[in-house]
Structure formats: C-alpha cells, structure tokens
Coordinates of C-alpha atoms and ligand atoms in Angstrom, one line a residue:
X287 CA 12.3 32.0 -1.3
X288 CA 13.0 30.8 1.9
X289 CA 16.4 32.6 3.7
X290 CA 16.7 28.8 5.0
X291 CA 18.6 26.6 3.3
X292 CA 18.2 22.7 3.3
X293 CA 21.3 20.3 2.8
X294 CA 22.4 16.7 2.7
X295 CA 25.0 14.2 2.1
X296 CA 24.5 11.4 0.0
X297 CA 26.8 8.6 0.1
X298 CA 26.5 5.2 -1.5
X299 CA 27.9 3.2 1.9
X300 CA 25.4 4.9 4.1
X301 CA 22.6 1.8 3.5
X302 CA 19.1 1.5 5.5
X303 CA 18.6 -1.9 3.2
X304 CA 17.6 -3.0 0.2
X305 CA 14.0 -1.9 -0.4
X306 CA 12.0 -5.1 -0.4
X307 CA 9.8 -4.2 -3.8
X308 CA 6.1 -5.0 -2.3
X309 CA 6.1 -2.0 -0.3
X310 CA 4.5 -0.9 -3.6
X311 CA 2.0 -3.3 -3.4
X312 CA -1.9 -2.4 -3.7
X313 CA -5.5 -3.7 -2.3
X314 CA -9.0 -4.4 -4.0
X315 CA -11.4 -5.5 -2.1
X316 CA -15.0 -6.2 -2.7
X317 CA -16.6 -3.2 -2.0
X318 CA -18.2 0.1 -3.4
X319 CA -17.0 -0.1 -7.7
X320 CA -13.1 -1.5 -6.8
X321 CA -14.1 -5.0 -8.5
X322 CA -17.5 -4.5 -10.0
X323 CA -17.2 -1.1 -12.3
X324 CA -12.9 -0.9 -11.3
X325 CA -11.5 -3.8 -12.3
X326 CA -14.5 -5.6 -14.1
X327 CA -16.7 -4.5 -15.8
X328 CA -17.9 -7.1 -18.7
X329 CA -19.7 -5.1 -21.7
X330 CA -17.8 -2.2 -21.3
X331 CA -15.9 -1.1 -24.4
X332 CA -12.5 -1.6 -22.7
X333 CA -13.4 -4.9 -21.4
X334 CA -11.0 -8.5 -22.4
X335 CA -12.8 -11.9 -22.6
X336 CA -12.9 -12.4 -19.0
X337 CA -14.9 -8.7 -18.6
X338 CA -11.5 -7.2 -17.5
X339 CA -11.2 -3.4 -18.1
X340 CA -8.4 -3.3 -20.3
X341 CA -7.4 0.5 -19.5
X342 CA -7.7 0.0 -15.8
X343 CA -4.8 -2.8 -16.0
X344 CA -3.2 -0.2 -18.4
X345 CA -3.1 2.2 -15.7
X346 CA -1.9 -0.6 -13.0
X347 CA 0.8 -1.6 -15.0
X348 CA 2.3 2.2 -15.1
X349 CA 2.4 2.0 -11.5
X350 CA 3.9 -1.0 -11.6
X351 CA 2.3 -2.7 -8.8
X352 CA 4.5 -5.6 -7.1
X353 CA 1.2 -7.4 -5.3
X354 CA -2.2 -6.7 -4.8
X355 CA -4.0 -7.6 -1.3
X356 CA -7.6 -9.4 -2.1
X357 CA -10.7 -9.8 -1.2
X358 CA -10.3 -7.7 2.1
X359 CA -10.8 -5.7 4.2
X360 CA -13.5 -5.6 6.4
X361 CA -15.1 -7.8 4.2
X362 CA -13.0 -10.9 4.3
X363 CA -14.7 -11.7 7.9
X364 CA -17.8 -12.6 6.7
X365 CA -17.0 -14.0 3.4
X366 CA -17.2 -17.8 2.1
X367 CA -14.6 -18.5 -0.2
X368 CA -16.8 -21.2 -1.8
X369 CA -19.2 -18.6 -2.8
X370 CA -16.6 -16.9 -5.5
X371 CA -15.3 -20.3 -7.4
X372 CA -16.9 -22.4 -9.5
X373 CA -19.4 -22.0 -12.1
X374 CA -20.8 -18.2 -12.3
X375 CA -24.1 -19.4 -12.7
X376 CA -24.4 -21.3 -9.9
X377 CA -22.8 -18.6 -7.4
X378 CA -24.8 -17.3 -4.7
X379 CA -25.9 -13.4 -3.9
X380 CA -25.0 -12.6 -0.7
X381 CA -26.0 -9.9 2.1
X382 CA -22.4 -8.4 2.5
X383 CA -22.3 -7.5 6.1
X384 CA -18.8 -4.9 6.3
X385 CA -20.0 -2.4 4.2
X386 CA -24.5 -3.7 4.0
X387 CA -24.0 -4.2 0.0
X388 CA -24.9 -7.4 -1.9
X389 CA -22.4 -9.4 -3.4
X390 CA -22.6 -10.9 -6.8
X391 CA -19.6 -12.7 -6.4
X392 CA -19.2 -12.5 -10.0
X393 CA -15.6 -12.3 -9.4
X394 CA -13.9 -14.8 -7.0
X395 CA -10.6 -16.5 -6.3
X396 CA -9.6 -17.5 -9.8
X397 CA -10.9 -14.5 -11.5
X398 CA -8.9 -12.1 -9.3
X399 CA -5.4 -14.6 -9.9
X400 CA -6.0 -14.1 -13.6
X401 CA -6.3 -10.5 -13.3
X402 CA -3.2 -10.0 -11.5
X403 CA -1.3 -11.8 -13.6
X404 CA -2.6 -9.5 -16.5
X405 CA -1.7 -6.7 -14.5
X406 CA 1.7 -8.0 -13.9
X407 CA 0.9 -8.0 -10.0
X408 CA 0.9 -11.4 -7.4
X409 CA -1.9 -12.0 -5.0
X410 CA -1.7 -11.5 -0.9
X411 CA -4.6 -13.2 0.1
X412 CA -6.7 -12.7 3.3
X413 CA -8.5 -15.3 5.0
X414 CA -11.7 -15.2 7.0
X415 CA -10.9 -15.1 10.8
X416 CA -14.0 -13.4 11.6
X417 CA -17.1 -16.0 10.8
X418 CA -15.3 -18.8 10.2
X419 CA -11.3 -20.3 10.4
X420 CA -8.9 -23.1 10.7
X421 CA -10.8 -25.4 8.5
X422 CA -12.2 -22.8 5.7
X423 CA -8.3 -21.3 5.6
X424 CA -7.1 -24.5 5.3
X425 CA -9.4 -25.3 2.5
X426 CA -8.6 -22.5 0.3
X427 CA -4.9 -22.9 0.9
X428 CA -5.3 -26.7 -0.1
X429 CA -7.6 -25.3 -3.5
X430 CA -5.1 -22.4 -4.3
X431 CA -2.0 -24.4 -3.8
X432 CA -1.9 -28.0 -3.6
X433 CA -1.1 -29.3 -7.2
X434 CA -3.8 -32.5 -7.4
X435 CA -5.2 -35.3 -6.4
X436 CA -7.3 -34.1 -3.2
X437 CA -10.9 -33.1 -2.6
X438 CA -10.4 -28.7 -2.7
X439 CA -7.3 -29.1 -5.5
X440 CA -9.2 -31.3 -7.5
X441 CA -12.0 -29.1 -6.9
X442 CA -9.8 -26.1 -8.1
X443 CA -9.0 -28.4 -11.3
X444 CA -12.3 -29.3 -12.6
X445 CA -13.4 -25.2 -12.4
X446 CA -11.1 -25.1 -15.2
X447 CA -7.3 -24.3 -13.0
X448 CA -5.3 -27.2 -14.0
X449 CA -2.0 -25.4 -12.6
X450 CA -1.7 -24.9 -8.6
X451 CA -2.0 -21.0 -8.3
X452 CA 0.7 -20.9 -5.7
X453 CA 0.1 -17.6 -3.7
X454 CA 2.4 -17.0 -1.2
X455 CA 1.7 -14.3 1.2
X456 CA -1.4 -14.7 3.0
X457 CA -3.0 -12.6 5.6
X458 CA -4.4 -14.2 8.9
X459 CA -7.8 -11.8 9.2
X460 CA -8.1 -7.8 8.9
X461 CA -8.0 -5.6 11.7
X462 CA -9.2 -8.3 13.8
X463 CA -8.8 -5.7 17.0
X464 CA -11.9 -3.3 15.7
X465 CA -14.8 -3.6 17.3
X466 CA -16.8 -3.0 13.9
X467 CA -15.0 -6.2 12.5
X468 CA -17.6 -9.1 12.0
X469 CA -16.2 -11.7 14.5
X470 CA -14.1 -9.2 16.4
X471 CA -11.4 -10.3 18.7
X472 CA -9.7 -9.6 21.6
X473 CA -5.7 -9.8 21.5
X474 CA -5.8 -13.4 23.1
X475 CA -8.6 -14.7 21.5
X476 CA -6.9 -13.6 17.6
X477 CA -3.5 -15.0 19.5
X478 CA -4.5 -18.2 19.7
X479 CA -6.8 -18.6 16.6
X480 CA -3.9 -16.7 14.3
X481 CA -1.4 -19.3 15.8
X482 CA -3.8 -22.7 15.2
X483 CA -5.0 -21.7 11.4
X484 CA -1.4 -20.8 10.8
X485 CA 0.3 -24.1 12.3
X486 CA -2.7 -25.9 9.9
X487 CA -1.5 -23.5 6.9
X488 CA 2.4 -24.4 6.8
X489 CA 1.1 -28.0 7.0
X490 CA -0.6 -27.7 4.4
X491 CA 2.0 -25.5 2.2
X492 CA 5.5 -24.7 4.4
X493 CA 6.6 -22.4 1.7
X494 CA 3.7 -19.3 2.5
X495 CA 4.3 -16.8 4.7
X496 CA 1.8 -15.1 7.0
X497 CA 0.7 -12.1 7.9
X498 CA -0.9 -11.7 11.6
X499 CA -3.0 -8.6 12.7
X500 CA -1.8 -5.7 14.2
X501 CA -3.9 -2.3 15.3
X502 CA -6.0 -0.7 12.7
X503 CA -4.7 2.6 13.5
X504 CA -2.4 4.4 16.5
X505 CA -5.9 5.4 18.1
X506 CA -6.9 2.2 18.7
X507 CA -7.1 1.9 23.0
X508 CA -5.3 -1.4 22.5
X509 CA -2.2 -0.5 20.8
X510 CA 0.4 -1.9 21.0
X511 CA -0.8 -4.4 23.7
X512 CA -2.7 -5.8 20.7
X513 CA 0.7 -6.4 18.9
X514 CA 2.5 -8.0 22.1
X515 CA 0.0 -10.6 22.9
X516 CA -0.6 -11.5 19.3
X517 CA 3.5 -11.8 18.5
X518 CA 4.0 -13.8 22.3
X519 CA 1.6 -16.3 21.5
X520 CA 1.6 -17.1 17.6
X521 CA 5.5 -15.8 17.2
X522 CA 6.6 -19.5 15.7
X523 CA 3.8 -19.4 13.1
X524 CA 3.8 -16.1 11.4
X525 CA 6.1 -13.7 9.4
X526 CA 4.6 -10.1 9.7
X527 CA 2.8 -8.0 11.3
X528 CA 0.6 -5.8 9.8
X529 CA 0.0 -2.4 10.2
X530 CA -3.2 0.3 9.3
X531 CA -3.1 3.9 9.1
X532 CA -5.3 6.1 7.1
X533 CA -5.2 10.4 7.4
X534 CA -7.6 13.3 7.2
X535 CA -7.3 17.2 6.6
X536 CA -10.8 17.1 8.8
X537 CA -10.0 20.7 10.5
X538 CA -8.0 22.4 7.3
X539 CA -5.0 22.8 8.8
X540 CA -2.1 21.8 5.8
X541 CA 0.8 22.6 7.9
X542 CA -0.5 20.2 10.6
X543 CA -1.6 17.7 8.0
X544 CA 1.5 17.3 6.2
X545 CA 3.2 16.4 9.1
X546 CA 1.3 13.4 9.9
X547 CA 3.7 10.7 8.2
X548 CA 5.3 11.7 11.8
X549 CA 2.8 9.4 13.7
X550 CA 3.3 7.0 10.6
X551 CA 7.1 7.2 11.4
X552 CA 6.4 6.8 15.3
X553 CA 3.7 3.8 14.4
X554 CA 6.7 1.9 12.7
X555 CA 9.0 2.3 15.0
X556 CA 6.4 1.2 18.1
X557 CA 5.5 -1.8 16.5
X558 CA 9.5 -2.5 15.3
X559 CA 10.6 -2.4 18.9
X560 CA 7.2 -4.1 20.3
X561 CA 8.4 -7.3 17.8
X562 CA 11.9 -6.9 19.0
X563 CA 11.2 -7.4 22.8
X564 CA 9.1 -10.3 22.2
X565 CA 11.7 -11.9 19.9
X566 CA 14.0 -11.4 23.3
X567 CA 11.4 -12.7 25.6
X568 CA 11.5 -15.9 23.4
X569 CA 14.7 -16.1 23.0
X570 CA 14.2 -16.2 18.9
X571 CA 16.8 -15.7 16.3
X572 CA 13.9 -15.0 14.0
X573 CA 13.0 -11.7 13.3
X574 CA 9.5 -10.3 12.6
X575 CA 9.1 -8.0 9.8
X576 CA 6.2 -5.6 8.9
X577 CA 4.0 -5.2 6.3
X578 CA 2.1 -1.8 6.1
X579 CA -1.0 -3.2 4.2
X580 CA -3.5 -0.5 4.6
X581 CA -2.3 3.2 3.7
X582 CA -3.2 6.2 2.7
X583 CA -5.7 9.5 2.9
X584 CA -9.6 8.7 3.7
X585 CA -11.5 11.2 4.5
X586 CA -13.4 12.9 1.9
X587 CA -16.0 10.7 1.0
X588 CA -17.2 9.9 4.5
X589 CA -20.3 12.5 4.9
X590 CA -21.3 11.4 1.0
X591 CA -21.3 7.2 2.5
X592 CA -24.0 8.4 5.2
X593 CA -26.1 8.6 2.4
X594 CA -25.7 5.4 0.7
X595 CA -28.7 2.9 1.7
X596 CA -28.5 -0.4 2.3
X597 CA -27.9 -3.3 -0.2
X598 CA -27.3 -2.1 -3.3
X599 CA -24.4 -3.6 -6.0
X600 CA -21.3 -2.6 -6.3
X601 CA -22.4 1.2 -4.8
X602 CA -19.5 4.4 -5.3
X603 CA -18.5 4.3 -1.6
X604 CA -15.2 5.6 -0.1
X605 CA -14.6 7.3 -3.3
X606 CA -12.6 10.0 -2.3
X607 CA -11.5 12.5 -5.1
X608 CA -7.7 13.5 -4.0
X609 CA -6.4 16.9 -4.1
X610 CA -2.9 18.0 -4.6
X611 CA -2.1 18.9 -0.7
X612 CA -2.9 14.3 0.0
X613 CA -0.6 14.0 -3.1
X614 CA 1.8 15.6 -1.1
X615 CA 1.1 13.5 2.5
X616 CA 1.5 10.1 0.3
X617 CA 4.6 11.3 -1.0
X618 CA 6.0 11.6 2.8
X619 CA 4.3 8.6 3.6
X620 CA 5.9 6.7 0.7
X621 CA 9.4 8.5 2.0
X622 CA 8.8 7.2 5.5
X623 CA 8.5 3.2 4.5
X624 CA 11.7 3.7 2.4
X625 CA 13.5 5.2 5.7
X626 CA 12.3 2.4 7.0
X627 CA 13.4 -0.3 4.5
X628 CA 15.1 -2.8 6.8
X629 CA 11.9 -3.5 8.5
X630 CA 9.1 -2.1 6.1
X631 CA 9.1 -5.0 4.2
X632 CA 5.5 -4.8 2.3
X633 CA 2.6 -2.1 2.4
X634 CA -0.4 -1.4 0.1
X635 CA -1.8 1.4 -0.8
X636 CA -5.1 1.0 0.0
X637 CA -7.0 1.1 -2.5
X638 CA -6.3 0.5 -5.9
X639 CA -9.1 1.2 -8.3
X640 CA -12.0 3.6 -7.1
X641 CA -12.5 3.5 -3.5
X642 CA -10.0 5.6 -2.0
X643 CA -7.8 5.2 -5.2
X644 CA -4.8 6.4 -7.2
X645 CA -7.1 5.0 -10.4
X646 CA -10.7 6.3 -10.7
X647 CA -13.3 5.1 -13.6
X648 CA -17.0 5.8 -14.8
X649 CA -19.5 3.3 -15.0
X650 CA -18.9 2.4 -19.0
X651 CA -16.8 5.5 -19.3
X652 CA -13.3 6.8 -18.5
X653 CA -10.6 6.1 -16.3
X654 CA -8.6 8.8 -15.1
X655 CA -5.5 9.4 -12.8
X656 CA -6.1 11.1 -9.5
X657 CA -3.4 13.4 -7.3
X658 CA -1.8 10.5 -5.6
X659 CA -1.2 8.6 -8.8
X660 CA 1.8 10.3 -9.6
X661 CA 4.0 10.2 -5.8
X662 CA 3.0 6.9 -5.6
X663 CA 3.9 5.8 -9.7
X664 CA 7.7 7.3 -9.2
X665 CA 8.6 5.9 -5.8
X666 CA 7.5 2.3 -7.3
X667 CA 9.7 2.6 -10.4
X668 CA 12.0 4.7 -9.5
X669 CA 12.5 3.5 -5.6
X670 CA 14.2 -0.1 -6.6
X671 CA 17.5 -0.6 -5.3
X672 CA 19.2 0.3 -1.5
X673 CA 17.8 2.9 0.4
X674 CA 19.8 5.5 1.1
X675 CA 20.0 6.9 4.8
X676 CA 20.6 10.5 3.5
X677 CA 22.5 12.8 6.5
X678 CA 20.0 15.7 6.2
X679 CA 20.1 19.4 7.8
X680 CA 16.4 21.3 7.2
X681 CA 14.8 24.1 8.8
X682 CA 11.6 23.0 10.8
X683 CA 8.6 24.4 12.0
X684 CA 5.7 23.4 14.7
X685 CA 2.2 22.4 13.9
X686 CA -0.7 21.6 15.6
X687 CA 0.0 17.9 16.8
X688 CA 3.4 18.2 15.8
X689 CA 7.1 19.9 16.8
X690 CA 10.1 19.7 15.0
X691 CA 8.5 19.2 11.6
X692 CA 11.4 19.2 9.0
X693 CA 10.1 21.1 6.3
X694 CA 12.1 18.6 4.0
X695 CA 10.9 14.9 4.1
X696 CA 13.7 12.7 1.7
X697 CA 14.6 9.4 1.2
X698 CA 17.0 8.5 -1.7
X699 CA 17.3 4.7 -3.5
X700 CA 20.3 3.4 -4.9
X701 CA 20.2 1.1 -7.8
X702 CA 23.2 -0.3 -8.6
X703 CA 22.4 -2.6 -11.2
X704 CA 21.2 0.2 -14.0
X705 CA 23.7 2.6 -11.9
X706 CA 21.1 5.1 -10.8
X707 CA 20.4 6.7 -7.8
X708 CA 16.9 8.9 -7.2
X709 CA 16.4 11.4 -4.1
X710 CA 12.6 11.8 -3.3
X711 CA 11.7 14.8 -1.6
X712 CA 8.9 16.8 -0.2
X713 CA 9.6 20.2 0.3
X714 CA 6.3 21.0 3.1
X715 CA 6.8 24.8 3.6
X716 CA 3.7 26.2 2.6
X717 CA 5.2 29.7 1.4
X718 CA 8.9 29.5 0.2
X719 CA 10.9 27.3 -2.3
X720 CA 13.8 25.8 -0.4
X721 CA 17.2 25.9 -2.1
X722 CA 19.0 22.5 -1.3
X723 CA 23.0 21.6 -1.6
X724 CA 23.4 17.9 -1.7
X725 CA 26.6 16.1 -1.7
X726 CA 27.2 13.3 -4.4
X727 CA 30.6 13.0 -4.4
X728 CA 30.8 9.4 -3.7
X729 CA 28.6 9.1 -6.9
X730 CA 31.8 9.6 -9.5
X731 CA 30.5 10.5 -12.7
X732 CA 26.8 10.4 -12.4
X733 CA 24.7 13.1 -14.0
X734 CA 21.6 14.7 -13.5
X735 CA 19.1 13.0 -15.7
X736 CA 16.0 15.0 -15.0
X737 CA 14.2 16.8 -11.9
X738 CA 10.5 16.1 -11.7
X739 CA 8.5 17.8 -9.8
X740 CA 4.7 17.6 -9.1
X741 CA 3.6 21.6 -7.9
X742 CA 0.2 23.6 -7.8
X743 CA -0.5 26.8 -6.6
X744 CA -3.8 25.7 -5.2
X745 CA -3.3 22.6 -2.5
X746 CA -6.8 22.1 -3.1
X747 CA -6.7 21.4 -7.3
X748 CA -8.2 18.1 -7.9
X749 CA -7.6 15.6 -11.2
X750 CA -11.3 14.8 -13.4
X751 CA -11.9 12.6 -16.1
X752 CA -11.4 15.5 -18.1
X753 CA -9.1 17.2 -16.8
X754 CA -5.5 16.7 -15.1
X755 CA -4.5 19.8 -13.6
X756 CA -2.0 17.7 -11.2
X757 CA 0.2 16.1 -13.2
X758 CA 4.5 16.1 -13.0
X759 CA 6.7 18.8 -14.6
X760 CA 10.1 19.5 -14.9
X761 CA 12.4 21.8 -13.3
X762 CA 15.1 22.4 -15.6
X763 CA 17.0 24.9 -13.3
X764 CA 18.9 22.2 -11.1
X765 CA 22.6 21.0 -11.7
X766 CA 25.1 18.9 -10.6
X767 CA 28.3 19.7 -11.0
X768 CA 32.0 18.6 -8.7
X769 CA 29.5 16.2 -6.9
X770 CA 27.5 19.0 -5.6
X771 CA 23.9 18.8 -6.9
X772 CA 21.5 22.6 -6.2
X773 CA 18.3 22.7 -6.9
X774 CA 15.9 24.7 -5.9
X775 CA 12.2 22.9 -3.9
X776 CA 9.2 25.2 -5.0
X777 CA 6.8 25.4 -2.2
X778 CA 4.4 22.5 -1.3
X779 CA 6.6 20.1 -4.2
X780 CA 7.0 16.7 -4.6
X781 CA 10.4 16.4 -6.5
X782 CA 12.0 13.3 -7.8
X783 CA 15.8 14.4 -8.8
X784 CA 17.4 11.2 -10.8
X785 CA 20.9 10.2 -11.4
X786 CA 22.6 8.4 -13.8
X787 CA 26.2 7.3 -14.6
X788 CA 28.1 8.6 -17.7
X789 CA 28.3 6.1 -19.9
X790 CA 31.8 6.1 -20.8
Ligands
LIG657 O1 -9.7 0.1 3.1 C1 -11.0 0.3 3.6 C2 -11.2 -0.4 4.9 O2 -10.4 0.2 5.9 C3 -10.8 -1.9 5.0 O3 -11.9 -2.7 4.6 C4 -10.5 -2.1 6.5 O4 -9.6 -3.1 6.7 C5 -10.1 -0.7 6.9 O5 -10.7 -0.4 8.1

C-alpha cells in the first residue's frame, strides 16, 4: 500500500451538468466483420428473420447503447447511399475504396434503422462529403425523413418503409481534414461545402441537428485551425463539432500510457475554447457543443492489417484483442467526457462489434466480451444523472509525455430521480492500492450499495471466447459510515463505488 493517501469531497450542489446520455453512444461501420459477421450474419444459429445476430444485440443492449453512428468512417466518402436500399437482389457490389474491400451492401439504410431499434439504440447518420454532396445528402434526408408524397420518400415507401424513419443527428463527412480521406478537404473548402449541404438539410427537415468535422486526432498539422475556419464559416448551420482520438501502448510504457486521457482532456478543452472565440467573433448567443464520435485504443491490430490483400468481403481488420491495462485507459477516458459534461455532449466509442470492439464474435460461432466491455458497460448505466465536479486531492507522478499525472482519475454522477449517486475511479499507480477518504455528507442517508472493481495482476490478461479472465469483482472491504465513505483502490483498478438512499 501506498503511504499516500487520496481524498475528496463530494457534494450534491457542486454540478458540471447533466450528462447528456449519447456520450455512450457507439459506431459500426462497413468495414472488416462490424456489419457482415458482427451485426449480421443470416444462417448463423443466432440469427432473427432479418439475419440479425441475436446475441450480439444481447450484448448491445447490456451496454445500453443510447446511439449508434453508421455507415462511417472513412468509408462514408465514397459511398452511394442508393446502393444499400431497395431490393437486395438488385444491389450492386462495390470496390470499397477506405479500407480496398468489396461491399455487398447486403446491409443498407433501412436494415441498419431496424437493427437499432432492436438493439434499443437511435441512428447518427453520416453523409458522403467526400465523392459526392449537397444533392445526395439532401436525397437521403428527404428518403429517411420526409413522411410521403415525393420522389426519395415515396421511394423509401415502396422498399417496404411506410413510416418516415426520422433520424435526427447527422454527421456532415468524417475526418474530412485527413489526407487519406477519399475527397479530402482543406478547412475552407469543408467550410463552405459543410455550410451549403447543411443550409439544404434544415430545408429539407429543420428539426436535425448536425455534426461538422473537426481534426481526426491532436497530431493532425492543422489543429485547431481546422476547427476555426470550419466553425467561422458554417457556425449558423451546424450543432457540433466532432472530435477523433484513438491511443497506443506502441513503446510499452503503462505509466505513460495511462496518462494519455490527459491530451484527451487538453483536446476538449482546445476545441471548447476554439468554439467559444468564434461564437464571440460572431457575436452568437448560440453555443457549439461537441460530440466525441471516434474514441478509443487502436493499435494492436495494425502490423496483422499489412497483411490483409485487397478486395476481399467483410475481412477481420482492426480487430484488436484488448488487454486489461486499455480497459483501464477507457475507463479514464470515459471519466474525462463526464468531467466534461457541460460541453461533451455525444461520443462513440468507436467501434461497436469486432473492429476495435468492446463485443467480439466468430464467423458462425461465439460472441464474447473483451476488456473494455466492462468500463465502458458501468459508466453507461450507471453514469445517468448530474455530473459531479468532485474536489479531489491525489498524489501524482511524471511520465513520459506527461507531468502531474494524478494517480486517481474520478468523476462521480448524481441521479436524483432513483436517488443514487456512483463515483468512478481509476486508481493508475502501477504498484500500491491507494486508500481513499471521501466526503458524502451532503448525501444524508445514503448507503454503500456495492464497490465494483475490475483488477488483474497481469495488465497484459486478455478476454477469449472461452475464457474471461477480466471480468468485475467486488471489494467488500469499503464502508460508509457519518458521511465518510474508505475504501481502499487496489493497484491498476477500475472501481465503481455506488450509493443509494435508505429507504425509509
Ligand atoms: O474507426 C476506424 C476509422 O478511424 C474510421 O473509419 C475513421 O473515421 C478513423 O480514422
């Protein structure tokens, strides 16, 4: 045990915001086995009427996913729409250019709003800004939305989709500022074409909201500038901006690797303030929120995609298999958006199903739950309510990249309604449990309800089909008593401590 000590104040009144529920949101897109061999796979013994895998949506549903981003990715910017509705028969194979697979498009538009409502999830759709624009975005909006009586809704009606599917967040391109995008961009050139497609979208349906382009990453050499120019010329027509990051143990180093929801934390903050100046320079009372809607760890898989070929369907690409130290970097990074609540407002994990997945299946086979399952399962049920801002003291240490780590990450939600409160933490110190002292005295006659904690000895222990070796336990040693909760954090731990009033 560490001689440090951690502690922290808790008070119901201290309030980022109330945590806006699709920063638990996911993404599928077509590529590698997400759709074809994730979340379809017709003859499979699991598989609905539609060729749906039953215990993949299982599995969705226990994370209670709030929206699911679709059908890119790199992919949307050389995709036709047209291609994925209609009769399946008739749909065309296509050279998929993002990621040099072919593409069935077995599964389309409709398919994919009939599996989300199965799994309980809505739709953010992107639209191709890449190859095409204004008129196909308009198009799809018009077949998605519009109720009847016109060429792409009647269209939408006679493939079988008598009801408007009414999706309301939609997402002006992907990563439009990467060179390795189809139809790449430079900030003024996405500018302008983000602000005409989106002026023709509210036309078409004023009750969407959009999602514009930011950077793919912090790296990228046009960050933030790429944000500024985009937000000065299309601020009237969008509603977010969106944000990228993915992370990598590439050089083994955990203690520097852990501390890289830091940048995340930095990333947020640069893009919160670069939204706020331009709201000044235009004098706006409305503000520009973000949505986070590529996250996570990728990095694993990348010397095993060098040596896919070409063309193939529905290959195993970007499958990463997570180990418990990423389980531990998506639980900060989970911590960081709720810190962040008031502006956060949606993020995806990214990906759901497969390619770099909390889900993973076999071709006709299982489906299993990998590290990040379980951080990422307990912030989305458990983190509905206010965040907390939760006035912390924790010993640090330097890494790397990093100074001033604190060893303890935390965020804590509020749920007034059911009358709970849960304190997420990750305690980062490699070699010591952590005792912590928090105050809860403003929280009269709550009690402890459980402690979970997710904990391995080896940071390197990975989940199979076959086996879970990285799965939540309980530590039973913690209490709460005169509103001071103790409890000890194990070493490299994900905890989840959960409160609940006395029913009287
Ligand atoms: O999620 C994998 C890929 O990462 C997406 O297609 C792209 O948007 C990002 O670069």
């Amino acid at each position: 045990m560490s001689n440090e000590k951690a502690k922290m104040i808790l008070d119901k009144n201290y309030q980022i915001a109330k945590v806006d529920e699709r920063i638990y949101g996911s993404f599928i897109e077509h590529l590698g086995r997400a759709v074809y061999g994730g979340i379809y796979e017709p003859g499979h013994p699991e598989a609905d009427e539609q060729g749906f895998r039953k215990d993949v949506i299982e599995l969705v549903k226990e994370l209670q996913v709030p929206i699911v981003r679709y059908p890119g990715g790199n992919m949307v910017s050389a995709y036709n729409w047209e291609d994925g509705v209609g009769p399946k028969k008739d749909r065309p194979r296509r050279l998929e250019l993002a990621w040099r697979t072919t593409e069935t498009n077995e599964m389309g538009t409709n398919e994919f709003v009939d599996w989300a409502k199965k799994a309980n999830s809505d739709v953010m759709m992107a639209v191709n800004l890449g190859t095409r624009g204004i008129d196909a975005a308009r198009n799809l909006l018009e077949y998605t939305n519009h109720a009847s009586g016109t060429y792409y809704s009647d269209l939408r009606r006679s493939h079988g989709y008598e009801q408007p599917h009414n999706i309301k967040t939609w997402c002006l391109g992907n990563e439009m500022d990467g060179p390795w995008q189809v139809g790449h961009k430079t900030a003024y050139e996405y500018g302008r074409i983000a602000q005409e497609t989106g002026k023709a979208m509210k036309l078409v349906d004023p009750s969407i909201e959009l999602v514009a382009c930011g950077s793919s990453n912090t790296g990228m050499p046009t960050f933030p500038e790429y944000e500024a120019t985009t937000l000065d010329i299309a601020y009237n027509e969008i509603d977010y901006i969106s944000l990228h990051q993915y992370y990598g143990n590439r050089s083994n180093d955990t203690a520097n690797y852990l501390a890289k929801n830091m940048d995340m934390d930095h990333f947020i903050k640069t893009v919160t303030s670069t939204c706020d100046y331009i709201k000044a320079k235009h004098r706006s009372k409305k503000t520009i929120n973000l949505s986070f809607d590529e996250w996570n760890v990728w990095y694993h898989s990348n010397e095993a995609d060098k040596k896919i070929g070409p063309w193939a369907i529905a290959p195993p690409q970007l499958e990463d298999h997570y180990n418990f130290e990423d389980a531990l970097l998506v639980g900060s990074m989970l911590i960081t958006f709720l810190q962040h609540a008031d502006r956060v407002k949606m993020a995806c994990l990214a990906q759901l199903v497969n390619v770099i997945a909390p889900i993973m299946t076999e071709n006709n086979g299982r489906s299993w739950k990998q590290t990040i399952f379980y951080p990422y399962m307990h912030t989305s049920i458990y983190g509905r309510g206010f965040s907390l801002k939760p006035i912390l003291t924790s010993p640090k240490y330097d890494s790397k990249d990093f100074t001033d780590v604190p060893y303890i990450d935390s965020a804590a939600v509020y749920n007034e309604e059911k009358e709970e409160v849960t304190i997420f933490i990750v305690n980062k110190h490699l070699e010591s449990s952590i005792p912590i002292d928090i105050d809860v005295r403003s929280f009269e006659d709550y009690q402890l309800v459980e402690h979970i904690v997710l904990e391995n000895d080896d940071m390197k222990a990975v989940n199979t089909a076959s086996n879970q070796s990285v799965s939540p336990n309980f530590n039973k040693e913690s209490k709460l008593s005169d509103g001071s909760l103790v409890a000890l954090l194990g070493k490299a731990s994900w905890n989840v401590i959960r409160l609940k009033k006395n029913k009287k």
